[in-house]
mmCIF file of the C-alpha atoms, coordinates in Angstrom:
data_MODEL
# 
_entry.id   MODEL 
# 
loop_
_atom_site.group_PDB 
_atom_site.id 
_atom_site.type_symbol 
_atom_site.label_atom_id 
_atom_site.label_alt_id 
_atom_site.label_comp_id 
_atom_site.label_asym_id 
_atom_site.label_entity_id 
_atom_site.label_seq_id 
_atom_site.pdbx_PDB_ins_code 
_atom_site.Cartn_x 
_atom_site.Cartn_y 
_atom_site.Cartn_z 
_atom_site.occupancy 
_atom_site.B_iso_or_equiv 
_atom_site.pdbx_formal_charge 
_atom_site.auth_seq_id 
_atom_site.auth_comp_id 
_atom_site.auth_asym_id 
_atom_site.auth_atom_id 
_atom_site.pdbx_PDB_model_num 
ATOM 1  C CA . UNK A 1 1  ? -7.967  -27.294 7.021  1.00 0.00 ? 1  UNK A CA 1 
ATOM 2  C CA . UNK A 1 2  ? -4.515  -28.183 5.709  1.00 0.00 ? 2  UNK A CA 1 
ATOM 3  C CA . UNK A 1 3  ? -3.666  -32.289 6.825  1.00 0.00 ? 3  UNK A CA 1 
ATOM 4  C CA . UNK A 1 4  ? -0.041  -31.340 5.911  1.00 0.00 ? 4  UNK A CA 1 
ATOM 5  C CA . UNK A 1 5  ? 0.745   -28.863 8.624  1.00 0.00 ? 5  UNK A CA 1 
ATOM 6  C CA . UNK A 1 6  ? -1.859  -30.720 11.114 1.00 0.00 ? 6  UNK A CA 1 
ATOM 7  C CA . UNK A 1 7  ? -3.836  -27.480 11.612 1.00 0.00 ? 7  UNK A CA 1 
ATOM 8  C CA . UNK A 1 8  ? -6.815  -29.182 11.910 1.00 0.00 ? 8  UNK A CA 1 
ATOM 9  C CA . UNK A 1 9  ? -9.209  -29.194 15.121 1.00 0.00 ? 9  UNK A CA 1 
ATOM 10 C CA . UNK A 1 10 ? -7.681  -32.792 15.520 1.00 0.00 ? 10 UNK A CA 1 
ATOM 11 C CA . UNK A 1 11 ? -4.152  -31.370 15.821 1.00 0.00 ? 11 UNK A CA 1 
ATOM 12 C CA . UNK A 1 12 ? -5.027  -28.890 17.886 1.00 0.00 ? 12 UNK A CA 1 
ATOM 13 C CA . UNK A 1 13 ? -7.467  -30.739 20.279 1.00 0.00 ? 13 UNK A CA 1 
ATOM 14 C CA . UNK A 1 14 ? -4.258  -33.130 20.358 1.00 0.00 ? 14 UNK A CA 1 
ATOM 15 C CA . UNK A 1 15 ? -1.791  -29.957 21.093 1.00 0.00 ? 15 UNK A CA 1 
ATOM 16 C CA . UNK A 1 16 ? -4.449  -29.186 24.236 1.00 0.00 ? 16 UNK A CA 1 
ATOM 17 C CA . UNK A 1 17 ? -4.481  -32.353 25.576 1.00 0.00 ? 17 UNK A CA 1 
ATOM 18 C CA . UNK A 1 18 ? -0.982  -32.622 25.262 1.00 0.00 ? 18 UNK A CA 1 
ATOM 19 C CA . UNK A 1 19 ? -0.363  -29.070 27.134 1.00 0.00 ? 19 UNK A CA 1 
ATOM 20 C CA . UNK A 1 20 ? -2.914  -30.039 29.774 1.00 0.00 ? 20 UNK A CA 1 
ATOM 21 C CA . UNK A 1 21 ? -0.535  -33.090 30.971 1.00 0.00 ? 21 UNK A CA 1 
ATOM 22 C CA . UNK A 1 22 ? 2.381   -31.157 30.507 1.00 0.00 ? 22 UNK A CA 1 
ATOM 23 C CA . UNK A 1 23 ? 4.167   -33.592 27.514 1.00 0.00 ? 23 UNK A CA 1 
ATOM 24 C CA . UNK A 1 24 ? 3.866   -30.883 24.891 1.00 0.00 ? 24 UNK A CA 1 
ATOM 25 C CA . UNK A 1 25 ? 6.988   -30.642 23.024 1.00 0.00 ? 25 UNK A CA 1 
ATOM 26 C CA . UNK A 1 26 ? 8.762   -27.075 22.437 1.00 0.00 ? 26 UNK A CA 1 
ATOM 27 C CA . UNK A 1 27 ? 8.857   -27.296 18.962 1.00 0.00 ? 27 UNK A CA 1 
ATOM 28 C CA . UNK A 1 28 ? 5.212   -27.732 18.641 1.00 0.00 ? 28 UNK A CA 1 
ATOM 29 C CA . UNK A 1 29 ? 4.286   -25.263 21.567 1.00 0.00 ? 29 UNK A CA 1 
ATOM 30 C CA . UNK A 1 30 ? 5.960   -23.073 19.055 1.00 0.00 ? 30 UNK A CA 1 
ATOM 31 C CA . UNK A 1 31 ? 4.355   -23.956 15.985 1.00 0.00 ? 31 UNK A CA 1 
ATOM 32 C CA . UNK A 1 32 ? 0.932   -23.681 17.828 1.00 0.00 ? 32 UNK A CA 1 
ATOM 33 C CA . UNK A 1 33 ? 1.440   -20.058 18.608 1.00 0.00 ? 33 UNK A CA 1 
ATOM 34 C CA . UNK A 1 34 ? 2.586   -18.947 14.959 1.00 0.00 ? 34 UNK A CA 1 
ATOM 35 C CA . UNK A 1 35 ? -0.951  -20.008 14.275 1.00 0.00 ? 35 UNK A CA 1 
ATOM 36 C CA . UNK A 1 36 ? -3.491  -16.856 13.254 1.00 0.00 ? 36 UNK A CA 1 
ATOM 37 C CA . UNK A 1 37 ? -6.266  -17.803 15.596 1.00 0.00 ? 37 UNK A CA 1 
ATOM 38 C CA . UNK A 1 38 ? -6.273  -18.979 19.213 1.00 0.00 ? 38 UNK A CA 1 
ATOM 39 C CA . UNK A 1 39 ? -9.919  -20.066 19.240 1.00 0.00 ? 39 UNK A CA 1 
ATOM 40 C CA . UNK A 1 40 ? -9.098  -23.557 17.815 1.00 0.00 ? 40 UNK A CA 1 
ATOM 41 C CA . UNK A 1 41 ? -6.885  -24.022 20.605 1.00 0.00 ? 41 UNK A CA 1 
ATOM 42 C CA . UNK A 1 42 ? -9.331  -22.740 23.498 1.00 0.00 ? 42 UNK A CA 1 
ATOM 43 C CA . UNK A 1 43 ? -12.049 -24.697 22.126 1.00 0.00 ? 43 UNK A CA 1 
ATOM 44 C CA . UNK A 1 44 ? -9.823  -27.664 21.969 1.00 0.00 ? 44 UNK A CA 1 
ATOM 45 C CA . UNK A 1 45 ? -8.474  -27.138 25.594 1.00 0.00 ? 45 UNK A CA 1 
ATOM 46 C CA . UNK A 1 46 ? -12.098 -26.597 27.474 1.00 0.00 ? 46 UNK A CA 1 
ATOM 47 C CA . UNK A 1 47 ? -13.287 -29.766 25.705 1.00 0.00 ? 47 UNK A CA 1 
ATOM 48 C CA . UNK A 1 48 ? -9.988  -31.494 26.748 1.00 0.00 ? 48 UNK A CA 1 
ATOM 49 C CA . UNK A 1 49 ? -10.662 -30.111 30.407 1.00 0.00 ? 49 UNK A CA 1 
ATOM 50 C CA . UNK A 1 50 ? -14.221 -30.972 30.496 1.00 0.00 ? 50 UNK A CA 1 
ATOM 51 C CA . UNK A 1 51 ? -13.585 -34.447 29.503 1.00 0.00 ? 51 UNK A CA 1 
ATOM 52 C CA . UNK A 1 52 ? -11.192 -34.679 32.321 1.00 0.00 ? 52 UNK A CA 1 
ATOM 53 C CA . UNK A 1 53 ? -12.840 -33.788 34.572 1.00 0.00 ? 53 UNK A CA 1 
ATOM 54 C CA . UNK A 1 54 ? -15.525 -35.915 33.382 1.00 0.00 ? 54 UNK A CA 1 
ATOM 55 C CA . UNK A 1 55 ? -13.563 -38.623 33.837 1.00 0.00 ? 55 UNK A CA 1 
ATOM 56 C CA . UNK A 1 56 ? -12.122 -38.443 37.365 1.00 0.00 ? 56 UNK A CA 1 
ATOM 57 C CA . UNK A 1 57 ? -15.329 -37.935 38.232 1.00 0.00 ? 57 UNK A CA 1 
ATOM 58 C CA . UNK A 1 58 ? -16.624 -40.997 37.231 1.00 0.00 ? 58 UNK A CA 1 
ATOM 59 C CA . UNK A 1 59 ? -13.268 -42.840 38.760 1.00 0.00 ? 59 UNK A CA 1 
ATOM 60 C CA . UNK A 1 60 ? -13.876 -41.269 42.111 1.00 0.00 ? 60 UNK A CA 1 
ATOM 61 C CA . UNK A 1 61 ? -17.933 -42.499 41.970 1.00 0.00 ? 61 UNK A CA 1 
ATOM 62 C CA . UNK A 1 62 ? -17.211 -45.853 41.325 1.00 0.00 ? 62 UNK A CA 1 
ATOM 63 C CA . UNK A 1 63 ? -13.899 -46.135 43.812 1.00 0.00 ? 63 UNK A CA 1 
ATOM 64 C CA . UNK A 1 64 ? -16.221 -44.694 45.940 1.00 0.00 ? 64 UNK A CA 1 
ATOM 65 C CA . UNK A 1 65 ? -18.916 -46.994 45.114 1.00 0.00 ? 65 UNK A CA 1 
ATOM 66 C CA . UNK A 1 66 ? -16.235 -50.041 46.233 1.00 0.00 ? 66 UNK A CA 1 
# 
């Protein structure tokens, strides 16, 4: 993993979360796919959704719970 470039599974599980809201920026949407390998980037982005969804879930329990 090169720090320089930020092709680490940090970078990319920042890229994912990133895409999932929307924000990403073109410049780095672009830089993400001259990458060799997707699977960072899936991996990255069903961790990012599954913590998301963890999340509202626990939001709507305890508005619910109110």
């Amino acid at each position: 993993m090169n720090k320089d470039t930020g092709s680490g599974l940090v970078s990319s599980f920042k890229s994912a979360c990133a895409a999932l809201f929307g924000v990403q920026s073109e410049q780095n949407r672009k830089a993400d796919f001259k990458r060799p390998s997707p699977w960072r980037f899936i991996f990255a982005g069903v961790i990012a959704l599954m913590v998301f969804i963890g999340v509202l879930l626990v939001v709507v329990q305890w508005v619910l719970s109110h």
